[in-house]
Amino acid sequence: MPGQTTSHRLKPPPERLYGRQTGHALRPRQERLLAETLPRLRVDLSAPLAPLAGCVELWLEVGAGGGEHARALAATHPAAGIIACEVFRNGLCSLLAPLVAEGAEATGALPANLRVWDEDARVLLRALPDSALDRLYLMFPDPWPKVRHAKRRFVHPQLLPLLARVLKPGAEWRLASDDPTYQGWVEQVMQDQSLFAPALDTPDRPAGWPPTRYEAKALRAGRRPRYWVFTRRP
Ligand SMILES: C[S@@+](CC[C@H](N)C(=O)[O-])C[C@H]1O[C@@H](n2cnc3c(N)ncnc32)[C@H](O)[C@@H]1O
């Protein structure tokens, strides 16, 4: 990317979209995962995603949480390069832990088609070239149900042009939410725009969509998720 050599030179967006970045104090194994495994997977914006060059498609998951969804995608779609974005450190540890055995954090083999972005997803999105992505995932985003927090919702009229810029024409944006306020919000925001075409809206998780931790929590609590696919209009 012209003029950018490391992610640290990129300015963070002014508004935070997420809540806390740390939860429980990290155990030594988790510290090692962040110190030794994460740098081996971290997206390096100084090289244009070179390690994923062998992949025929590039998919991005925003808010990957504990990483079960991104890991499942990487395992079942070896020709797709998957970038999992997550800012919550405990989530990142859950994402990384199944990938390497204890003691092998610095050396254990890692999936060739999985990368991690551990800063705000918008920083990466802004740095990506036009039409870089073949697919975007946003699974159970933070709902920010209070009206005064609506500007923190990832599905937002102001963010749609950025998402549309980095997605190839015809690329899929897969989205799910269990929150009734957010479901109504998605409906309204997506009705009022022309960059994406609706392709699917269903209460049943479509075949081939890996489950996520938040989805399981929602189902246990009796909430009814909705799953959408929008395609980038040509
Ligand atoms: C409700 S959780 C859902 C996690 C996972 N997708 C699932 O379904 O289990 C939303 C996650 O998005 C992350 N997140 C929110 N805004 C983000 C942003 N701008 N960049 C990266 N991650 C973000 C949060 O840290 C949180 O872990």
CSV table of C-alpha atoms and ligand atoms in Angstrom, one decimal:
chain,number,residue,atom,x,y,z
A,1,MET,CA,0.0,0.0,0.0
A,2,PRO,CA,1.6,3.3,-1.0
A,3,GLY,CA,3.1,5.2,1.8
A,4,GLN,CA,2.3,2.6,4.5
A,5,THR,CA,5.0,0.3,5.8
A,6,THR,CA,3.4,-1.0,9.0
A,7,SER,CA,0.0,-1.1,10.5
A,8,HIS,CA,1.2,1.1,13.3
A,9,ARG,CA,1.5,4.0,10.9
A,10,LEU,CA,-2.2,3.8,10.1
A,11,LYS,CA,-4.5,6.1,12.1
A,12,PRO,CA,-7.1,4.4,14.2
A,13,PRO,CA,-10.7,5.6,13.5
A,14,PRO,CA,-11.9,8.2,16.0
A,15,GLU,CA,-15.0,6.3,17.1
A,16,ARG,CA,-14.6,3.0,18.9
A,17,LEU,CA,-17.1,0.3,17.7
A,18,TYR,CA,-16.2,-2.3,20.3
A,19,GLY,CA,-16.4,-2.6,24.1
A,20,ARG,CA,-13.5,-4.0,26.2
A,21,GLN,CA,-10.3,-5.3,24.7
A,22,THR,CA,-9.3,-7.3,27.7
A,23,GLY,CA,-11.3,-9.5,30.1
A,24,HIS,CA,-9.8,-12.0,32.6
A,25,ALA,CA,-6.1,-11.6,33.3
A,26,LEU,CA,-4.2,-13.7,30.8
A,27,ARG,CA,-2.5,-17.0,31.9
A,28,PRO,CA,1.1,-17.7,30.9
A,29,ARG,CA,0.0,-19.9,28.0
A,30,GLN,CA,-2.3,-17.1,26.7
A,31,GLU,CA,0.5,-14.5,27.0
A,32,ARG,CA,2.7,-16.9,24.9
A,33,LEU,CA,0.0,-17.2,22.3
A,34,LEU,CA,-0.2,-13.4,21.9
A,35,ALA,CA,3.6,-12.9,22.1
A,36,GLU,CA,4.7,-15.9,19.9
A,37,THR,CA,1.9,-17.2,17.8
A,38,LEU,CA,0.0,-14.0,16.9
A,39,PRO,CA,3.0,-12.3,15.2
A,40,ARG,CA,3.3,-15.4,13.0
A,41,LEU,CA,-0.2,-14.9,11.7
A,42,ARG,CA,-0.6,-11.1,11.9
A,43,VAL,CA,-1.4,-9.4,8.6
A,44,ASP,CA,1.5,-7.3,7.6
A,45,LEU,CA,0.4,-4.4,5.4
A,46,SER,CA,4.0,-3.8,4.2
A,47,ALA,CA,3.7,-6.9,2.1
A,48,PRO,CA,0.5,-7.2,0.1
A,49,LEU,CA,-0.8,-10.3,1.8
A,50,ALA,CA,2.0,-12.3,0.2
A,51,PRO,CA,1.7,-15.5,2.3
A,52,LEU,CA,-1.9,-15.8,1.0
A,53,ALA,CA,-0.8,-15.4,-2.6
A,54,GLY,CA,-1.4,-19.1,-3.3
A,55,CYS,CA,-5.1,-18.7,-2.3
A,56,VAL,CA,-7.5,-18.0,-5.1
A,57,GLU,CA,-9.9,-16.0,-2.9
A,58,LEU,CA,-9.6,-13.7,0.0
A,59,TRP,CA,-12.3,-13.7,2.7
A,60,LEU,CA,-12.5,-11.4,5.8
A,61,GLU,CA,-14.3,-12.0,9.0
A,62,VAL,CA,-14.9,-8.9,11.2
A,63,GLY,CA,-15.3,-9.6,14.9
A,64,ALA,CA,-14.1,-13.2,14.8
A,65,GLY,CA,-14.6,-13.7,18.6
A,66,GLY,CA,-13.2,-17.0,19.8
A,67,GLY,CA,-12.3,-17.9,16.2
A,68,GLU,CA,-14.3,-21.1,15.8
A,69,HIS,CA,-15.9,-19.8,12.6
A,70,ALA,CA,-12.7,-18.5,11.0
A,71,ARG,CA,-10.8,-21.7,11.9
A,72,ALA,CA,-13.7,-23.9,10.4
A,73,LEU,CA,-13.7,-21.8,7.2
A,74,ALA,CA,-9.9,-22.1,6.9
A,75,ALA,CA,-10.0,-25.9,7.4
A,76,THR,CA,-12.9,-26.5,5.0
A,77,HIS,CA,-11.8,-24.0,2.3
A,78,PRO,CA,-8.1,-24.4,1.7
A,79,ALA,CA,-8.1,-22.3,-1.5
A,80,ALA,CA,-9.6,-19.3,0.4
A,81,GLY,CA,-7.3,-17.1,2.4
A,82,ILE,CA,-9.1,-16.1,5.6
A,83,ILE,CA,-8.4,-13.0,7.6
A,84,ALA,CA,-9.9,-13.1,11.1
A,85,CYS,CA,-10.2,-9.6,12.7
A,86,GLU,CA,-10.6,-9.4,16.4
A,87,VAL,CA,-9.6,-6.8,19.0
A,88,PHE,CA,-10.5,-8.6,22.2
A,89,ARG,CA,-7.4,-10.2,23.6
A,90,ASN,CA,-9.1,-13.1,25.3
A,91,GLY,CA,-10.9,-13.9,22.1
A,92,LEU,CA,-7.7,-13.8,20.2
A,93,CYS,CA,-6.3,-16.4,22.7
A,94,SER,CA,-9.3,-18.7,22.1
A,95,LEU,CA,-8.8,-18.2,18.4
A,96,LEU,CA,-5.1,-19.2,18.6
A,97,ALA,CA,-5.1,-21.9,21.3
A,98,PRO,CA,-6.5,-24.8,19.2
A,99,LEU,CA,-3.9,-24.0,16.4
A,100,VAL,CA,-0.7,-24.9,18.4
A,101,ALA,CA,0.1,-27.3,21.2
A,102,GLU,CA,1.3,-26.0,24.5
A,103,GLY,CA,5.0,-25.3,24.2
A,104,ALA,CA,4.9,-25.0,20.4
A,105,GLU,CA,3.6,-21.4,20.4
A,106,ALA,CA,6.6,-20.1,18.5
A,107,THR,CA,7.2,-23.1,16.3
A,108,GLY,CA,4.1,-25.2,15.7
A,109,ALA,CA,2.8,-25.4,12.1
A,110,LEU,CA,0.0,-23.0,11.4
A,111,PRO,CA,-2.8,-23.1,8.8
A,112,ALA,CA,-1.3,-21.7,5.6
A,113,ASN,CA,-4.5,-19.9,4.7
A,114,LEU,CA,-5.4,-18.2,8.0
A,115,ARG,CA,-4.2,-14.7,9.1
A,116,VAL,CA,-5.2,-12.5,12.0
A,117,TRP,CA,-5.8,-8.7,12.2
A,118,ASP,CA,-5.8,-7.7,15.9
A,119,GLU,CA,-6.7,-4.0,15.4
A,120,ASP,CA,-9.9,-2.3,14.5
A,121,ALA,CA,-11.2,-4.0,11.3
A,122,ARG,CA,-11.8,-0.5,9.8
A,123,VAL,CA,-8.1,0.2,9.8
A,124,LEU,CA,-7.5,-2.9,7.6
A,125,LEU,CA,-10.5,-2.2,5.4
A,126,ARG,CA,-9.2,1.3,4.7
A,127,ALA,CA,-5.8,-0.1,3.8
A,128,LEU,CA,-7.1,-2.8,1.4
A,129,PRO,CA,-7.1,-2.1,-2.3
A,130,ASP,CA,-10.3,-1.8,-4.2
A,131,SER,CA,-12.0,-5.2,-4.9
A,132,ALA,CA,-9.6,-7.0,-2.6
A,133,LEU,CA,-12.2,-9.3,-1.0
A,134,ASP,CA,-14.2,-12.1,-2.4
A,135,ARG,CA,-16.3,-12.5,0.8
A,136,LEU,CA,-17.0,-10.6,4.0
A,137,TYR,CA,-18.4,-12.1,7.2
A,138,LEU,CA,-20.0,-10.3,10.1
A,139,MET,CA,-21.3,-12.9,12.5
A,140,PHE,CA,-23.3,-11.6,15.5
A,141,PRO,CA,-21.8,-8.1,15.7
A,142,ASP,CA,-22.0,-6.2,18.9
A,143,PRO,CA,-25.6,-5.0,18.8
A,144,TRP,CA,-25.3,-1.6,20.6
A,145,PRO,CA,-29.1,-1.6,21.2
A,146,LYS,CA,-29.3,1.9,22.8
A,147,VAL,CA,-30.2,4.5,20.2
A,148,ARG,CA,-27.4,6.8,21.4
A,149,HIS,CA,-24.9,4.0,20.6
A,150,ALA,CA,-26.3,3.3,17.1
A,151,LYS,CA,-23.3,5.0,15.5
A,152,ARG,CA,-21.1,2.2,16.9
A,153,ARG,CA,-23.0,-0.5,14.9
A,154,PHE,CA,-20.8,-2.0,12.2
A,155,VAL,CA,-23.7,-2.1,9.8
A,156,HIS,CA,-23.9,1.6,9.3
A,157,PRO,CA,-24.7,3.8,6.3
A,158,GLN,CA,-21.4,5.6,6.7
A,159,LEU,CA,-19.4,2.3,6.5
A,160,LEU,CA,-21.2,0.8,3.5
A,161,PRO,CA,-19.2,2.7,0.9
A,162,LEU,CA,-15.9,1.3,2.4
A,163,LEU,CA,-17.3,-2.2,2.5
A,164,ALA,CA,-18.5,-1.9,-1.1
A,165,ARG,CA,-15.1,-0.5,-2.2
A,166,VAL,CA,-13.1,-3.5,-0.9
A,167,LEU,CA,-15.6,-6.2,-2.1
A,168,LYS,CA,-15.4,-7.4,-5.7
A,169,PRO,CA,-18.6,-6.9,-7.7
A,170,GLY,CA,-20.8,-9.9,-7.0
A,171,ALA,CA,-18.9,-10.7,-3.8
A,172,GLU,CA,-21.0,-11.9,-0.8
A,173,TRP,CA,-21.4,-10.2,2.5
A,174,ARG,CA,-22.7,-12.8,5.0
A,175,LEU,CA,-24.2,-11.4,8.1
A,176,ALA,CA,-26.0,-12.8,11.2
A,177,SER,CA,-27.6,-11.3,14.3
A,178,ASP,CA,-29.8,-12.5,17.1
A,179,ASP,CA,-30.6,-9.1,18.4
A,180,PRO,CA,-34.1,-7.8,17.5
A,181,THR,CA,-33.1,-4.2,17.4
A,182,TYR,CA,-30.1,-5.0,15.2
A,183,GLN,CA,-32.2,-7.1,13.0
A,184,GLY,CA,-34.6,-4.2,12.4
A,185,TRP,CA,-31.6,-1.9,11.9
A,186,VAL,CA,-30.0,-4.2,9.3
A,187,GLU,CA,-33.4,-4.3,7.4
A,188,GLN,CA,-33.7,-0.5,7.5
A,189,VAL,CA,-30.1,0.3,6.6
A,190,MET,CA,-29.9,-2.2,3.8
A,191,GLN,CA,-33.3,-1.1,2.3
A,192,ASP,CA,-32.0,2.5,2.2
A,193,GLN,CA,-28.9,1.8,0.1
A,194,SER,CA,-28.1,0.8,-3.4
A,195,LEU,CA,-24.6,-0.7,-3.1
A,196,PHE,CA,-25.7,-4.2,-2.1
A,197,ALA,CA,-28.4,-6.4,-3.3
A,198,PRO,CA,-30.3,-8.7,-0.9
A,199,ALA,CA,-29.7,-12.4,-1.7
A,200,LEU,CA,-30.9,-14.3,1.4
A,201,ASP,CA,-32.8,-13.6,4.6
A,202,THR,CA,-33.5,-16.7,6.7
A,203,PRO,CA,-34.1,-17.7,10.3
A,204,ASP,CA,-32.2,-21.0,9.7
A,205,ARG,CA,-28.4,-21.1,9.5
A,206,PRO,CA,-27.7,-22.0,5.9
A,207,ALA,CA,-25.8,-25.2,5.1
A,208,GLY,CA,-22.0,-24.6,5.1
A,209,TRP,CA,-22.1,-21.7,7.6
A,210,PRO,CA,-20.0,-22.8,10.6
A,211,PRO,CA,-21.7,-22.2,14.0
A,212,THR,CA,-20.3,-19.5,16.4
A,213,ARG,CA,-20.1,-19.1,20.1
A,214,TYR,CA,-22.5,-16.2,20.2
A,215,GLU,CA,-25.0,-18.0,18.1
A,216,ALA,CA,-25.0,-20.9,20.5
A,217,LYS,CA,-25.5,-18.5,23.4
A,218,ALA,CA,-28.4,-16.8,21.6
A,219,LEU,CA,-30.1,-20.1,20.8
A,220,ARG,CA,-29.7,-21.3,24.5
A,221,ALA,CA,-31.3,-18.0,25.6
A,222,GLY,CA,-34.3,-18.6,23.2
A,223,ARG,CA,-33.4,-15.8,20.8
A,224,ARG,CA,-34.0,-16.3,17.1
A,225,PRO,CA,-31.0,-15.4,14.8
A,226,ARG,CA,-31.4,-14.1,11.3
A,227,TYR,CA,-28.9,-14.8,8.6
A,228,TRP,CA,-28.5,-12.6,5.5
A,229,VAL,CA,-26.5,-12.6,2.4
A,230,PHE,CA,-26.0,-9.3,0.5
A,231,THR,CA,-24.1,-9.2,-2.8
A,232,ARG,CA,-22.0,-6.2,-4.0
A,233,ARG,CA,-23.8,-4.8,-6.9
A,234,PRO,CA,-21.6,-4.5,-10.1
B,1,LIG,C1,-20.7,-10.2,19.9
B,1,LIG,S1,-19.1,-10.7,19.5
B,1,LIG,C2,-19.4,-12.0,18.3
B,1,LIG,C3,-18.2,-12.9,18.1
B,1,LIG,C4,-18.3,-14.0,17.1
B,1,LIG,N1,-18.5,-13.5,15.7
B,1,LIG,C5,-19.4,-15.0,17.4
B,1,LIG,O1,-20.4,-15.0,16.7
B,1,LIG,O2,-19.2,-15.7,18.4
B,1,LIG,C6,-18.5,-9.4,18.5
B,1,LIG,C7,-17.0,-9.3,18.4
B,1,LIG,O3,-16.7,-8.3,17.5
B,1,LIG,C8,-15.5,-7.7,17.9
B,1,LIG,N2,-15.4,-6.3,17.3
B,1,LIG,C9,-16.3,-5.3,17.4
B,1,LIG,N3,-15.9,-4.3,16.6
B,1,LIG,C10,-14.8,-4.6,16.0
B,1,LIG,C11,-13.9,-4.0,15.1
B,1,LIG,N4,-14.2,-2.7,14.7
B,1,LIG,N5,-12.8,-4.6,14.7
B,1,LIG,C12,-12.6,-5.9,15.1
B,1,LIG,N6,-13.3,-6.6,15.9
B,1,LIG,C13,-14.4,-5.9,16.4
B,1,LIG,C14,-15.6,-7.6,19.4
B,1,LIG,O4,-14.4,-7.5,20.1
B,1,LIG,C15,-16.4,-8.9,19.7
B,1,LIG,O5,-15.4,-9.9,20.1
